[in-house]
Short mmCIF file of C-alpha atoms and ligand atoms in Angstrom, two decimals:
data_model
loop_
_atom_site.label_atom_id
_atom_site.label_comp_id
_atom_site.label_asym_id
_atom_site.label_seq_id
_atom_site.Cartn_x
_atom_site.Cartn_y
_atom_site.Cartn_z
CA MET A 29 38.46 62.66 159.95
CA SER A 30 41.57 63.54 157.92
CA TYR A 31 44.83 61.65 158.40
CA ILE A 32 46.44 64.74 159.98
CA ASP A 33 43.56 65.26 162.41
CA LYS A 34 43.78 61.62 163.47
CA ILE A 35 47.46 62.08 164.28
CA LEU A 36 46.81 65.35 166.11
CA GLU A 37 44.28 63.51 168.23
CA ILE A 38 46.82 60.77 169.02
CA ILE A 39 49.57 63.14 170.15
CA ASN A 40 47.21 65.25 172.25
CA LYS A 41 45.88 62.14 173.92
CA LYS A 42 49.28 60.50 174.47
CA ASP A 43 51.36 63.50 175.53
CA PRO A 44 49.09 66.17 177.00
CA GLY A 45 51.80 67.26 179.45
CA GLN A 46 54.34 68.08 176.73
CA PRO A 47 53.45 71.59 175.51
CA GLU A 48 56.65 72.28 173.58
CA PHE A 49 56.48 68.93 171.82
CA LEU A 50 52.82 69.49 170.93
CA GLN A 51 53.60 72.99 169.63
CA ALA A 52 56.42 71.75 167.37
CA SER A 53 54.56 68.72 166.06
CA GLU A 54 51.29 70.61 165.47
CA GLU A 55 53.16 73.17 163.38
CA VAL A 56 54.77 70.48 161.22
CA LEU A 57 51.61 68.39 160.87
CA ASP A 58 49.58 71.42 159.87
CA SER A 59 52.05 72.13 157.05
CA LEU A 60 51.78 68.56 155.80
CA ARG A 61 48.00 68.49 155.17
CA ILE A 62 48.34 69.11 151.45
CA VAL A 63 51.11 66.50 151.02
CA VAL A 64 49.36 63.63 152.76
CA ASP A 65 46.01 64.48 151.13
CA GLN A 66 47.61 64.37 147.67
CA ASP A 67 49.57 61.17 148.20
CA LYS A 68 48.05 58.31 150.19
CA ILE A 69 51.37 56.46 150.39
CA TYR A 70 52.15 58.17 153.71
CA GLU A 71 48.99 56.88 155.34
CA LYS A 72 49.43 53.42 153.79
CA TYR A 73 52.85 53.05 155.42
CA GLY A 74 51.84 54.68 158.72
CA ILE A 75 54.51 57.33 158.26
CA LEU A 76 52.98 59.99 160.50
CA GLU A 77 52.21 57.53 163.32
CA ARG A 78 55.87 56.50 163.19
CA ILE A 79 57.44 59.91 162.64
CA ILE A 80 55.80 61.46 165.71
CA GLU A 81 57.15 58.70 167.95
CA PRO A 82 60.87 58.82 168.89
CA GLU A 83 62.76 55.62 168.09
CA ARG A 84 64.17 55.63 171.60
CA VAL A 85 64.23 57.87 174.69
CA ILE A 86 66.92 57.40 177.32
CA VAL A 87 66.33 59.00 180.73
CA PHE A 88 68.98 58.62 183.40
CA ARG A 89 70.33 59.76 186.74
CA ILE A 90 73.44 61.98 186.86
CA PRO A 91 74.93 61.94 190.37
CA TRP A 92 77.94 64.15 191.14
CA VAL A 93 79.69 65.67 194.13
CA ASP A 94 79.91 69.47 194.44
CA ASP A 95 82.90 71.39 195.81
CA ALA A 96 81.39 71.37 199.30
CA GLY A 97 81.35 67.55 199.22
CA LYS A 98 77.56 67.34 198.87
CA VAL A 99 75.94 64.80 196.53
CA GLN A 100 73.87 66.40 193.75
CA VAL A 101 71.59 64.62 191.32
CA ASN A 102 70.40 65.81 187.92
CA ARG A 103 68.24 64.11 185.33
CA GLY A 104 69.76 63.39 181.91
CA TYR A 105 68.05 62.70 178.57
CA ARG A 106 68.94 61.56 175.10
CA VAL A 107 66.10 61.40 172.61
CA GLN A 108 67.13 59.28 169.61
CA TYR A 109 64.35 60.49 167.40
CA ASN A 110 64.84 59.26 163.87
CA SER A 111 67.70 57.45 162.14
CA ALA A 112 66.11 57.04 158.69
CA ILE A 113 68.74 59.10 156.89
CA GLY A 114 71.78 58.72 159.15
CA PRO A 115 73.06 58.37 162.72
CA TYR A 116 71.18 60.36 165.36
CA LYS A 117 72.70 63.84 165.39
CA GLY A 118 71.98 66.79 167.63
CA GLY A 119 73.26 68.80 170.53
CA ILE A 120 73.25 68.47 174.29
CA ARG A 121 71.61 71.27 176.29
CA PHE A 122 72.39 72.15 179.91
CA HIS A 123 69.55 74.35 181.14
CA PRO A 124 67.22 74.31 184.15
CA ALA A 125 64.19 74.19 181.80
CA VAL A 126 65.25 70.89 180.20
CA ASN A 127 62.54 68.23 180.50
CA LEU A 128 61.10 65.48 178.31
CA SER A 129 58.87 67.91 176.42
CA THR A 130 61.72 70.26 175.45
CA MET A 131 64.01 67.34 174.56
CA LYS A 132 61.35 65.75 172.34
CA PHE A 133 60.50 68.97 170.55
CA LEU A 134 64.17 69.69 169.90
CA ALA A 135 64.87 66.18 168.61
CA PHE A 136 61.76 66.31 166.42
CA GLU A 137 62.80 69.65 164.91
CA GLN A 138 66.36 68.37 164.50
CA THR A 139 65.14 65.45 162.39
CA PHE A 140 63.70 67.77 159.72
CA LYS A 141 66.50 70.31 160.05
CA ASN A 142 69.15 67.69 159.45
CA ALA A 143 67.22 66.38 156.44
CA LEU A 144 67.25 69.89 154.95
CA THR A 145 71.05 70.14 155.18
CA GLY A 146 71.40 67.48 152.49
CA LEU A 147 73.90 65.59 154.69
CA PRO A 148 73.28 62.04 155.98
CA MET A 149 72.28 62.81 159.57
CA GLY A 150 69.29 61.55 161.55
CA GLY A 151 67.74 63.51 164.41
CA GLY A 152 68.48 63.43 168.13
CA LYS A 153 68.87 65.71 171.13
CA GLY A 154 70.07 65.40 174.67
CA GLY A 155 70.51 67.39 177.80
CA CYS A 156 69.86 67.79 181.46
CA ASP A 157 68.42 70.24 183.97
CA PHE A 158 71.90 71.35 185.07
CA ASP A 159 72.59 75.07 185.49
CA SER A 160 76.28 75.77 185.02
CA SER A 161 76.09 79.36 186.27
CA GLY A 162 77.92 79.72 189.56
CA LYS A 163 79.54 76.29 189.23
CA SER A 164 83.31 75.89 189.37
CA GLU A 165 85.24 74.36 186.47
CA ASN A 166 85.85 71.24 188.58
CA GLU A 167 82.14 70.86 189.28
CA ILE A 168 81.34 71.22 185.59
CA MET A 169 83.98 68.61 184.73
CA ARG A 170 82.70 66.12 187.31
CA PHE A 171 79.17 66.68 186.09
CA CYS A 172 80.11 66.11 182.42
CA GLN A 173 82.02 62.94 183.34
CA SER A 174 79.09 61.56 185.30
CA MET A 175 76.76 62.30 182.40
CA MET A 176 79.05 60.35 180.07
CA ASN A 177 79.33 57.41 182.48
CA GLU A 178 75.81 56.54 181.38
CA LEU A 179 75.46 58.14 177.96
CA TYR A 180 78.62 56.67 176.39
CA ARG A 181 76.99 53.26 175.84
CA HIS A 182 74.32 54.80 173.60
CA LEU A 183 76.73 56.79 171.38
CA GLY A 184 79.04 55.96 168.48
CA PRO A 185 80.27 57.53 165.25
CA ASP A 186 77.68 55.59 163.22
CA THR A 187 75.03 55.47 165.97
CA ASP A 188 74.63 58.81 167.70
CA VAL A 189 76.86 61.90 167.53
CA PRO A 190 76.11 64.72 170.03
CA ALA A 191 77.35 68.31 169.99
CA GLY A 192 76.82 71.49 171.99
CA ASP A 193 73.68 73.57 172.50
CA ILE A 194 72.59 76.09 175.15
CA GLY A 195 74.99 75.84 178.13
CA VAL A 196 77.32 73.44 176.32
CA GLY A 197 80.32 74.91 174.51
CA ALA A 198 83.82 73.71 173.66
CA ARG A 199 84.73 73.28 177.35
CA GLU A 200 81.80 70.98 178.15
CA VAL A 201 82.18 69.07 174.87
CA GLY A 202 85.84 68.57 175.83
CA PHE A 203 84.98 67.13 179.25
CA MET A 204 82.28 64.84 177.85
CA TYR A 205 84.37 63.67 174.91
CA GLY A 206 87.37 63.03 177.17
CA GLN A 207 85.34 60.75 179.41
CA TYR A 208 83.72 59.02 176.41
CA LYS A 209 87.17 58.35 174.93
CA LYS A 210 88.45 56.92 178.19
CA LEU A 211 85.47 54.59 178.58
CA VAL A 212 85.35 53.23 175.03
CA ASN A 213 89.11 53.32 174.45
CA ASN A 214 88.94 54.75 170.97
CA VAL A 215 89.17 58.18 169.40
CA THR A 216 86.40 58.04 166.82
CA GLY A 217 85.24 61.65 166.78
CA VAL A 218 81.90 60.94 168.37
CA PHE A 219 81.21 64.56 169.31
CA THR A 220 81.17 67.59 167.04
CA GLY A 221 82.19 71.04 168.23
CA LYS A 222 85.48 69.53 169.41
CA GLY A 223 88.62 71.59 170.08
CA LEU A 224 90.74 72.42 167.04
CA THR A 225 93.74 70.35 168.16
CA TRP A 226 91.65 67.17 168.56
CA GLY A 227 89.50 66.89 165.46
CA GLY A 228 87.26 69.94 165.69
CA SER A 229 86.27 71.94 162.66
CA ILE A 230 87.37 75.52 162.18
CA LEU A 231 84.27 77.76 162.06
CA ARG A 232 82.01 75.37 164.02
CA PRO A 233 81.53 77.98 166.80
CA GLU A 234 80.63 80.68 164.27
CA ALA A 235 78.58 78.43 162.02
CA THR A 236 75.02 78.82 163.36
CA GLY A 237 75.23 82.62 163.37
CA TYR A 238 76.99 82.78 160.00
CA GLY A 239 74.40 80.42 158.54
CA ALA A 240 71.47 82.51 159.84
CA ILE A 241 72.95 85.64 158.26
CA TYR A 242 73.56 83.84 154.96
CA PHE A 243 69.94 82.73 155.05
CA ALA A 244 68.76 86.31 155.76
CA GLU A 245 70.86 87.51 152.84
CA GLU A 246 69.16 85.03 150.49
CA MET A 247 65.72 86.15 151.74
CA LEU A 248 66.64 89.78 151.08
CA LYS A 249 67.96 88.95 147.59
CA LEU A 250 64.46 87.74 146.68
CA LYS A 251 63.25 91.23 147.54
CA ASN A 252 66.08 92.74 145.45
CA GLU A 253 67.77 93.93 148.62
CA SER A 254 70.97 93.08 150.50
CA MET A 255 72.34 93.03 154.05
CA SER A 256 74.33 96.19 153.39
CA GLY A 257 73.13 99.13 155.50
CA LYS A 258 70.47 97.10 157.36
CA THR A 259 69.88 97.31 161.11
CA VAL A 260 69.49 94.05 163.00
CA ALA A 261 68.01 93.12 166.38
CA VAL A 262 69.54 90.00 167.88
CA SER A 263 68.56 88.35 171.17
CA GLY A 264 70.85 86.36 173.46
CA PHE A 265 74.61 86.94 173.72
CA GLY A 266 75.92 83.39 173.34
CA ASN A 267 77.50 81.59 170.44
CA VAL A 268 74.71 82.14 167.95
CA ALA A 269 74.30 85.86 168.68
CA TRP A 270 78.09 86.26 168.53
CA GLY A 271 78.40 84.57 165.11
CA SER A 272 75.46 86.61 163.79
CA CYS A 273 77.09 89.89 164.89
CA ILE A 274 80.37 89.00 163.16
CA LYS A 275 78.85 87.95 159.83
CA ALA A 276 76.30 90.80 159.80
CA ALA A 277 79.15 93.30 160.25
CA ALA A 278 81.16 91.59 157.50
CA LEU A 279 78.24 92.06 155.10
CA GLY A 280 77.78 95.74 156.00
CA ALA A 281 74.83 95.41 158.40
CA LYS A 282 74.71 96.63 162.00
CA VAL A 283 73.49 94.54 164.94
CA ILE A 284 72.15 97.04 167.50
CA THR A 285 70.77 94.76 170.23
CA ILE A 286 71.69 91.71 172.29
CA SER A 287 69.83 90.37 175.32
CA GLY A 288 69.98 88.17 178.39
CA PRO A 289 67.57 86.90 181.02
CA ASP A 290 67.94 90.30 182.77
CA GLY A 291 66.92 92.53 179.83
CA TYR A 292 68.41 93.84 176.59
CA ILE A 293 71.14 96.18 175.38
CA HIS A 294 70.73 98.80 172.67
CA ASP A 295 74.04 99.84 171.18
CA PRO A 296 73.44 102.60 168.61
CA ASP A 297 77.03 102.26 167.32
CA GLY A 298 76.45 98.60 166.43
CA ILE A 299 78.09 95.47 167.79
CA SER A 300 80.48 95.58 164.88
CA THR A 301 84.07 95.61 166.10
CA LYS A 302 86.45 92.81 167.09
CA GLU A 303 86.69 94.29 170.58
CA LYS A 304 82.92 93.95 170.98
CA PHE A 305 82.78 90.43 169.49
CA ASP A 306 85.51 89.31 171.89
CA TYR A 307 83.78 90.96 174.82
CA LEU A 308 80.60 88.94 174.21
CA LYS A 309 82.66 85.80 174.85
CA GLU A 310 84.14 87.28 177.99
CA MET A 311 80.68 88.21 179.28
CA LEU A 312 79.61 84.57 179.17
CA LEU A 313 82.41 83.74 181.58
CA ILE A 314 81.67 86.70 183.89
CA ASP A 315 77.95 85.80 184.23
CA ARG A 316 76.01 83.99 181.52
CA ASN A 317 72.73 85.34 182.95
CA LYS A 318 73.67 89.04 182.83
CA VAL A 319 73.81 91.08 179.65
CA GLU A 320 73.96 94.32 181.67
CA THR A 321 77.74 93.79 181.98
CA TYR A 322 78.05 95.18 178.41
CA VAL A 323 77.17 98.80 179.30
CA LYS A 324 79.95 98.98 181.86
CA LYS A 325 82.47 98.61 179.05
CA PHE A 326 80.66 100.28 176.16
CA THR A 327 79.10 103.34 177.72
CA ASN A 328 77.25 104.58 174.62
CA ALA A 329 75.00 101.54 174.92
CA LYS A 330 71.85 101.51 177.04
CA PHE A 331 70.45 98.67 179.17
CA PHE A 332 66.68 98.04 179.27
CA PRO A 333 66.00 95.83 182.31
CA GLY A 334 63.29 93.18 181.98
CA LYS A 335 62.56 94.08 178.33
CA ARG A 336 63.04 92.30 175.01
CA PRO A 337 64.83 93.77 171.99
CA TRP A 338 61.83 93.44 169.66
CA GLU A 339 60.58 96.94 170.58
CA GLN A 340 63.46 98.54 168.66
CA LYS A 341 62.96 99.65 165.07
CA VAL A 342 65.03 97.36 162.85
CA ASP A 343 65.04 95.90 159.34
CA ILE A 344 65.89 92.37 160.47
CA ALA A 345 65.04 90.48 163.68
CA ILE A 346 67.00 87.37 164.66
CA PRO A 347 65.94 85.53 167.84
CA CYS A 348 69.10 83.69 168.95
CA ALA A 349 68.29 82.65 172.54
CA ILE A 350 65.65 80.03 173.38
CA GLN A 351 62.22 78.66 172.43
CA ASN A 352 59.19 80.98 172.49
CA GLU A 353 61.29 84.10 173.10
CA LEU A 354 59.31 86.18 170.59
CA ASN A 355 55.52 86.26 171.10
CA GLY A 356 52.50 87.78 169.37
CA ASP A 357 52.93 91.16 171.07
CA ASP A 358 56.60 91.30 170.11
CA ALA A 359 55.68 90.38 166.52
CA GLN A 360 53.12 93.19 166.49
CA LYS A 361 55.80 95.70 167.55
CA LEU A 362 58.21 94.48 164.87
CA ALA A 363 55.47 94.63 162.22
CA ALA A 364 54.46 98.17 163.28
CA ASN A 365 58.12 99.16 162.84
CA ASN A 366 58.17 97.66 159.32
CA VAL A 367 60.56 94.80 159.93
CA LYS A 368 61.48 93.23 156.58
CA VAL A 369 62.80 89.82 157.55
CA VAL A 370 62.58 87.62 160.66
CA VAL A 371 65.05 84.76 160.94
CA GLU A 372 64.75 82.20 163.74
CA ALA A 373 68.26 81.29 164.83
CA SER A 374 67.01 79.75 168.08
CA ASN A 375 64.97 76.55 167.86
CA MET A 376 61.24 77.44 167.82
CA GLY A 377 62.14 80.97 168.92
CA CYS A 378 58.75 82.36 167.87
CA THR A 379 55.35 81.41 169.26
CA PRO A 380 52.60 80.24 166.85
CA GLU A 381 50.84 83.62 167.32
CA ALA A 382 54.00 85.48 166.27
CA ILE A 383 54.48 83.27 163.20
CA LYS A 384 50.84 83.72 162.16
CA LEU A 385 51.21 87.48 162.42
CA PHE A 386 54.32 87.47 160.22
CA VAL A 387 52.73 85.20 157.62
CA ASP A 388 49.43 87.16 157.57
CA ASN A 389 51.35 90.42 157.17
CA LYS A 390 53.56 88.98 154.40
CA ILE A 391 56.71 89.55 156.48
CA ALA A 392 59.33 87.04 155.31
CA PHE A 393 59.78 84.58 158.19
CA ALA A 394 62.34 81.75 158.23
CA PRO A 395 61.81 78.93 160.75
CA GLY A 396 64.75 77.67 162.82
CA LYS A 397 64.87 74.27 161.21
CA ALA A 398 65.92 76.00 157.98
CA ALA A 399 67.67 79.17 159.13
CA ASN A 400 69.74 77.77 162.00
CA ALA A 401 70.85 74.64 160.17
CA GLY A 402 74.32 76.10 159.62
CA GLY A 403 75.50 74.78 162.99
CA VAL A 404 74.58 71.18 162.44
CA SER A 405 75.69 71.40 158.80
CA THR A 406 79.17 72.36 159.95
CA SER A 407 78.96 69.47 162.43
CA GLY A 408 78.27 67.24 159.42
CA LEU A 409 81.36 68.69 157.74
CA GLU A 410 83.37 68.01 160.94
CA MET A 411 82.26 64.36 160.80
CA SER A 412 83.41 64.15 157.16
CA GLN A 413 86.81 65.62 158.04
CA ASN A 414 87.19 63.18 160.96
CA SER A 415 86.37 60.21 158.73
CA MET A 416 88.91 61.36 156.15
CA ARG A 417 91.49 62.28 158.84
CA LEU A 418 91.66 65.72 157.26
CA SER A 419 91.34 69.28 158.42
CA TRP A 420 89.92 71.91 156.06
CA THR A 421 90.78 75.60 156.22
CA ALA A 422 88.28 78.21 157.43
CA GLU A 423 87.78 79.29 153.82
CA GLU A 424 86.96 75.75 152.68
CA VAL A 425 84.45 75.26 155.49
CA ASP A 426 82.88 78.67 154.90
CA VAL A 427 82.40 78.04 151.18
CA ARG A 428 80.63 74.75 151.96
CA LEU A 429 78.52 76.30 154.72
CA HIS A 430 77.45 79.12 152.42
CA ALA A 431 76.52 76.68 149.66
CA ILE A 432 74.48 74.56 152.09
CA MET A 433 72.54 77.59 153.40
CA CYS A 434 71.80 78.82 149.86
CA ASN A 435 70.63 75.34 148.97
CA ILE A 436 68.33 75.09 152.01
CA HIS A 437 66.89 78.50 151.14
CA LYS A 438 66.24 77.42 147.55
CA THR A 439 64.67 74.14 148.70
CA CYS A 440 62.25 76.01 151.01
CA VAL A 441 61.31 78.55 148.33
CA ASP A 442 60.86 75.95 145.57
CA THR A 443 58.89 73.53 147.76
CA ALA A 444 56.52 76.22 149.04
CA LYS A 445 55.90 77.32 145.47
CA GLU A 446 55.33 73.75 144.23
CA PHE A 447 52.57 73.25 146.82
CA GLY A 448 50.91 76.63 146.23
CA PHE A 449 52.26 78.53 149.25
CA GLU A 450 54.73 80.86 147.58
CA GLY A 451 56.85 82.80 150.08
CA ASN A 452 55.90 80.59 153.04
CA TYR A 453 59.21 79.30 154.42
CA VAL A 454 57.50 77.38 157.25
CA ILE A 455 55.52 75.20 154.86
CA GLY A 456 58.47 74.90 152.44
CA ALA A 457 60.87 73.72 155.17
CA ASN A 458 58.40 71.33 156.79
CA ILE A 459 57.33 69.67 153.55
CA ALA A 460 60.85 69.36 152.13
CA GLY A 461 62.29 67.93 155.37
CA PHE A 462 59.36 65.55 155.80
CA LYS A 463 59.43 64.19 152.25
CA LYS A 464 63.09 63.24 152.52
CA VAL A 465 62.74 61.46 155.86
CA ALA A 466 59.46 59.79 154.83
CA LYS A 467 60.97 58.45 151.60
CA ALA A 468 63.82 56.83 153.52
CA MET A 469 61.39 55.36 156.04
CA ILE A 470 59.18 53.87 153.33
CA GLU A 471 62.18 52.36 151.54
CA GLN A 472 63.53 50.80 154.77
CA GLY A 473 60.30 49.01 155.71
CA VAL A 474 58.28 49.07 158.92
CA ILE A 475 60.95 49.20 161.61
N1 LIG B 512 72.50 72.34 168.84
C1 LIG B 512 72.60 72.70 167.46
C2 LIG B 512 71.24 72.68 166.80
O1 LIG B 512 70.24 72.95 167.46
C3 LIG B 512 73.67 71.92 166.72
C4 LIG B 512 73.55 70.44 166.74
C5 LIG B 512 74.77 69.71 166.17
O2 LIG B 512 75.70 70.36 165.72
O3 LIG B 512 74.72 68.49 166.18
O4 LIG B 512 71.09 72.45 165.64
#
């Protein structure tokens, strides 16, 4: 039995109830066959056995009192996955679907993503099954404070640095950071995505979306094309979708869809004006589960209840919402409509069937761990600014972000080519991320 198959057997036996974790790790392991067959050093040092096991998982109770005076309890997680190349780094997600499987898959993906950025950040992820929709600001604050009452002891600027993710934006980061600061009595910038007056980086909110568009631009360049004049389907209407709309418009492309749990919007005029960008932010506050709100303000747009945007004819598709939001059937529709480029801005946004269809049909497909790395890269830049007690301008941050995304793109392309899989960004990203983390693990001994 091959080394990879042995490891696949181990994870399936140990964690059968963790479908998202199995999906993410099977994809990575499958990409690594050629690497571990060629070089036995990985097996000798038990790298795969170690890399599939998180260094530490913290699971804890989050009790809080709602506005009616009733005690509520949520379950919190922090998965400190791998610190071979730097402190654990990764966001905190508030979403009802958060469980150990989703936390582990996200922290696993984050480990390779962070390696690809070229910055010294290990991989981690946290979250809880808290749904902020319908909660008052006071409830959200009390919840964030209770979460920190436990989590603070596991964090630190050189240990573990969280950030936002789905359901966690500047407001929630503010509440968590405030409580952390009070408990530890120091102001080391232990979160990223902080407010601009207290150590945050300009462009951090835009960064994931900007980065995904920069990545798409590099993919198009390889086909001697550009973003200019292209139509784009985006899903979600949160931070990542918002940043993608802004940067796509700046480069002359037109985002024509956004979506929510209730369906999707088709706006033939494009989500391309400042008024529309600003309205996306407002919509999150009105009801983060309803994208339909959009058509009340922009009446040329049409709402498709219960449907996904992938049925529209577009040049570029960018899933920006949540894992497994684009399946084999959706991929078939995009392929039939001659989509040129698919860029995962959400983590594991596409199912394995969808990815296989794109790869088989030679449709350029960028996995999230490469294409959405702009967010965590800008977090890395925020950490640098905090350490230096400096604040860079938007232009300075943008230049660095652009350079990082171009570099990740080049690394994926070159690595795929080196191993005989030219044009396969999944294999390129997985091998390049793995080799960096594995090298550090080998050099640091069996720990
Ligand atoms: N949650 C984001 C991600 O999935 C950002 C993490 C961070 O900035 O630490 O990469």
